[in-house]
Coordinates of C-alpha atoms in Angstrom, one line a residue:
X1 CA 95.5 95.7 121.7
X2 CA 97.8 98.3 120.2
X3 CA 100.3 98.7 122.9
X4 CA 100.4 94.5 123.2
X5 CA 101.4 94.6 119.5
X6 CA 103.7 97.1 119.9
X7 CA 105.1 95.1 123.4
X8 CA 105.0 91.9 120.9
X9 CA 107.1 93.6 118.1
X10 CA 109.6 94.9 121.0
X11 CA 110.1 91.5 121.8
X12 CA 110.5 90.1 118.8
X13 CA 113.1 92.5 117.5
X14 CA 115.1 91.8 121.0
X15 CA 114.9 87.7 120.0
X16 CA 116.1 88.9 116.7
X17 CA 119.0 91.2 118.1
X18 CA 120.3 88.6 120.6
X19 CA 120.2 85.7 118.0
X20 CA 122.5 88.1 115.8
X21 CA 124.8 89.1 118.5
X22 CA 125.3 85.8 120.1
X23 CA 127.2 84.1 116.9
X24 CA 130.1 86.6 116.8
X25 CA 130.3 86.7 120.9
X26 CA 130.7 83.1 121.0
X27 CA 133.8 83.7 118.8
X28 CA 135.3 86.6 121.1
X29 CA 134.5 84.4 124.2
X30 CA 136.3 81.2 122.3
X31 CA 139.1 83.7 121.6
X32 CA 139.2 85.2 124.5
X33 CA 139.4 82.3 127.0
X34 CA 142.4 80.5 124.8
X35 CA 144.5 83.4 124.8
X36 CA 144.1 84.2 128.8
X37 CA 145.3 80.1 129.2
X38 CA 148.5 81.0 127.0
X39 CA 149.7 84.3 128.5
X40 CA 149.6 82.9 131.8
X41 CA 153.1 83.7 133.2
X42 CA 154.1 85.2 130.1
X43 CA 153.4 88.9 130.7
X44 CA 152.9 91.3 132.9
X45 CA 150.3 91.4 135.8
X46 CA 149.0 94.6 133.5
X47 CA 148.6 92.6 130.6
X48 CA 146.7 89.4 132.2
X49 CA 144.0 92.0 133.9
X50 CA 143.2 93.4 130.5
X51 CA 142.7 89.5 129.1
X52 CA 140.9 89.0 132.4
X53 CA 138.4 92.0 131.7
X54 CA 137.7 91.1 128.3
X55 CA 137.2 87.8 129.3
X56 CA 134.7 88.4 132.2
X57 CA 132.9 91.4 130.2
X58 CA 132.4 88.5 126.8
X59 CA 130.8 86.1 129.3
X60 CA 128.7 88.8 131.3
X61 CA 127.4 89.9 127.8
X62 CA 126.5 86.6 126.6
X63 CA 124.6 85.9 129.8
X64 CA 122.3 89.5 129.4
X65 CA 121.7 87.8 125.9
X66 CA 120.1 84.8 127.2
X67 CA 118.2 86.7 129.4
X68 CA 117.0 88.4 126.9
X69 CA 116.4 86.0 124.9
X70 CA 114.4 84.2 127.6
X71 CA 112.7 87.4 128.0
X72 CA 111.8 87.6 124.3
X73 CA 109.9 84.1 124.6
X74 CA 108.3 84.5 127.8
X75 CA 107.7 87.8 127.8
X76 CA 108.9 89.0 130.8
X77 CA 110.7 91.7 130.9
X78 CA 111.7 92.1 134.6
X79 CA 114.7 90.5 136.1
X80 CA 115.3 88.1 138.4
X81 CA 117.5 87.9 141.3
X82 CA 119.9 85.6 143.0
X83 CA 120.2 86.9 146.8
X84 CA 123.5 86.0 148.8
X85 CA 125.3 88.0 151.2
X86 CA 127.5 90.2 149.5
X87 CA 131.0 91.7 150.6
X88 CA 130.2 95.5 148.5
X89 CA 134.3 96.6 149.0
X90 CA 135.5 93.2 146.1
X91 CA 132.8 94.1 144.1
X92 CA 133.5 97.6 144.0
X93 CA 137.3 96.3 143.6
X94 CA 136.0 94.2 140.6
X95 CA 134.2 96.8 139.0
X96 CA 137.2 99.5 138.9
X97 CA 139.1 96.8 137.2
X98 CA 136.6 96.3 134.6
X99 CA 135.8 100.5 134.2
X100 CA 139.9 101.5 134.7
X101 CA 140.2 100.7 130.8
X102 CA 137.3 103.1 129.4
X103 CA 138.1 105.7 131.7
X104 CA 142.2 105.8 131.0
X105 CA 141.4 105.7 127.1
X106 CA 139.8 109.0 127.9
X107 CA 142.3 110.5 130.2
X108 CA 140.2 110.4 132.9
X109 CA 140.6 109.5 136.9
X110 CA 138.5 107.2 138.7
X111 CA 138.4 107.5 142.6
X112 CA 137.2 104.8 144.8
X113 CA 136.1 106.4 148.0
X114 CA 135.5 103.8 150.7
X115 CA 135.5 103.7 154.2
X116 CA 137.5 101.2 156.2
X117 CA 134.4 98.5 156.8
X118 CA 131.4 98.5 155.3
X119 CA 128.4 96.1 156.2
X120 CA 127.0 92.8 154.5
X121 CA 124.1 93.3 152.0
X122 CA 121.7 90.9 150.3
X123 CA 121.9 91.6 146.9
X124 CA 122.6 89.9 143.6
X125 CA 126.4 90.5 142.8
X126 CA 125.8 90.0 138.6
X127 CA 122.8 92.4 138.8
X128 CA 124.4 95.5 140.9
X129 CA 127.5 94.8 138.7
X130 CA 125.2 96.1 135.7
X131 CA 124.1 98.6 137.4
X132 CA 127.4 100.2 138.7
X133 CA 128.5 99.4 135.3
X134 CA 125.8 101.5 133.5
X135 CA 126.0 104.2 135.7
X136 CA 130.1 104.6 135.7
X137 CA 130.6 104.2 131.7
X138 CA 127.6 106.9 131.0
X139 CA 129.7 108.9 133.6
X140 CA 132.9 108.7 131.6
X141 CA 131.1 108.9 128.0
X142 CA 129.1 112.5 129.4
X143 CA 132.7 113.9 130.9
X144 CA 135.3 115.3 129.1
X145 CA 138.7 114.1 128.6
X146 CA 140.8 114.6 131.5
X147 CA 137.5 114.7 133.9
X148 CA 137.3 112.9 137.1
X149 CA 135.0 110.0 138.7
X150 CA 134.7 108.6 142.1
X151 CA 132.9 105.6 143.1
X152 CA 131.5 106.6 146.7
X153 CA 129.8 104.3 149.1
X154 CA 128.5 105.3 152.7
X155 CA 126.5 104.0 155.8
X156 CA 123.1 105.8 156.0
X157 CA 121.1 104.9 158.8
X158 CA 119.5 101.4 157.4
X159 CA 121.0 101.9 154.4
X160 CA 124.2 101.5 152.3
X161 CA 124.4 104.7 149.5
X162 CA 126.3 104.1 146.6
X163 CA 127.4 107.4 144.5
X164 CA 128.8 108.0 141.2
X165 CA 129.9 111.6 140.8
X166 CA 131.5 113.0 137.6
X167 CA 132.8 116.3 136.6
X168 CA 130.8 116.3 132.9
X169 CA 128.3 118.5 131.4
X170 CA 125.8 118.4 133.5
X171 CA 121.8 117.5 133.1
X172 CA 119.0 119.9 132.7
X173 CA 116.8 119.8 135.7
X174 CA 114.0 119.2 132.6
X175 CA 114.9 116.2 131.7
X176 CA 116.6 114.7 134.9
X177 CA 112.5 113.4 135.6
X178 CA 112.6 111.4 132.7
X179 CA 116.0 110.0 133.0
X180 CA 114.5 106.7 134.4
X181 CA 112.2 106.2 131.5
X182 CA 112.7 103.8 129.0
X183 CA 114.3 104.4 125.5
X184 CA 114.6 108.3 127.0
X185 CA 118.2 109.5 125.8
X186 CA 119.8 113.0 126.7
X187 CA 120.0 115.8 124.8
X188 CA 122.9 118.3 125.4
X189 CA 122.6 121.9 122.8
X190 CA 121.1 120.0 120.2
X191 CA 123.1 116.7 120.1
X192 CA 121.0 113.8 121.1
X193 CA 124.0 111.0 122.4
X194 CA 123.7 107.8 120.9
X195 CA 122.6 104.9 122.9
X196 CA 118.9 103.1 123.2
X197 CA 117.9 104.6 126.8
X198 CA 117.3 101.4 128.4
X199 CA 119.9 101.3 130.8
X200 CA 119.2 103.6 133.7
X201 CA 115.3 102.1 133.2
X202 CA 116.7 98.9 134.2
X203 CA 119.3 100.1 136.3
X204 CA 115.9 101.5 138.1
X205 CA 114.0 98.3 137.9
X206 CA 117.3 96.0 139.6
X207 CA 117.1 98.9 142.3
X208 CA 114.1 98.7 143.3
X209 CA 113.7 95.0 142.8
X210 CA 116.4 95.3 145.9
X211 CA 113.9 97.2 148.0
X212 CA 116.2 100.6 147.0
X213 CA 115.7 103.7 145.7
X214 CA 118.0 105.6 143.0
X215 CA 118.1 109.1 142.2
X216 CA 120.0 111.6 140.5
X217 CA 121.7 115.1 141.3
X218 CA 123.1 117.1 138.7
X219 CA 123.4 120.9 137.2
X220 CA 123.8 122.0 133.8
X221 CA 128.2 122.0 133.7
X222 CA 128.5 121.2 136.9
X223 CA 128.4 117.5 136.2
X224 CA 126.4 115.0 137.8
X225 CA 125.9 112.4 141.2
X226 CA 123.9 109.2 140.3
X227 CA 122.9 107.3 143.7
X228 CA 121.1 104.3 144.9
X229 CA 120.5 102.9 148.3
X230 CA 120.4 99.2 149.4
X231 CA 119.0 98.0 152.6
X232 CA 121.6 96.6 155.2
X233 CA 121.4 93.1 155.4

């Protein structure tokens, strides 16, 4: 009974937090989508892919929110997936665009390392999106400035691998077990880095939900490799 209250209470404070957050995103999105129709052939190409990030990011947001919302009222908490064949090398492509920004503010480099052809999978596009999302920006936010990232993708037997390797501080080999828990954040010399630890849980849960696996390699400032496989279609 106590850990349905607690589940229940979870919930509601997500209803709450999405209700919130949805009035001002409407705005942004609103915003966001006029001023993409009236810079179109007025700037550079630079300029548009920056209006064409922001919009793309504003609607991906809203749609977590009504997923979580939806969540919130059924009370179901894992997510559910669209399958189509997926070409991995444009979303990849997609994906740099929409990272390229954090990573530059920062004075970092991001490397996509691709081979030449790469096989079909079955996969949900929006859901792997989130996941090399979550996995690229905590790579960027735990490396310092001027640090390095690369995007790697190889064949593996029945598998594709997808890597995310960064040049940051490292993760104690103590805590790397937990990493994949929910609400568990990292600690580095004392400093606990802000965040709500949900999002390698669900980057986990979309994973595996594919019929993958996703791991972690790392050593205290050496930096890190996050990786997840995904069947060949």
């Amino acid at each position: 009974m106590e850990l349905e209250r607690q589940e229940r209470e979870q919930l509601d404070f997500a209803s709450v937090i999405s209700h919130e957050l949805k009035t001002p995103l409407t705005s942004i999105i609103a915003a966001a989508d006029l001023l993409s129709e009236e810079i179109q052939g007025g700037t550079t190409e630079a300029q548009r892919r920056l209006v064409q990030n922001i919009v793309h990011s504003a609607h991906s947001l809203q749609a977590r929110l009504d997923e979580l919302l939806d969540a919130s009222k059924r009370g179901v908490r894992e997510p559910r997936l669209q399958l189509k064949l997926l070409d991995i090398k444009l979303l990849f492509g997609d994906i740099k665009a929409q990272v390229s920004p954090i990573v530059k503010s920062k004075g970092q480099s991001l490397i996509l390392d691709l081979p030449d052809s790469l096989p079909v999978v079955e996969a949900d596009g929006e859901r792997l999106s989130q996941v090399l999302l979550n996995l690229l920006t905590n790579a960027s936010k735990f490396t310092p400035e001027g640090g390095s990232i690369t995007l790697r993708v190889k064949k593996r037997d029945t598998d594709l691998v997808v890597e995310v390797q960064d040049t940051g501080i490292g993760i104690p080999k103590d805590e790397q077990a937990k990493l994949f828990q929910p609400y568990s954040r990292l600690e580095s010399n004392g400093q606990r880095y802000p965040g709500l630890g949900l999002g390698l849980a669900l980057a986990k849960q979309i994973v595996e939900l594919h019929g993958g696996k996703i791991w972690v390699d790392s050593e205290l400032g050496k930096g890190s490799t996050f990786a997840f496989s995904l069947p060949v279609a």
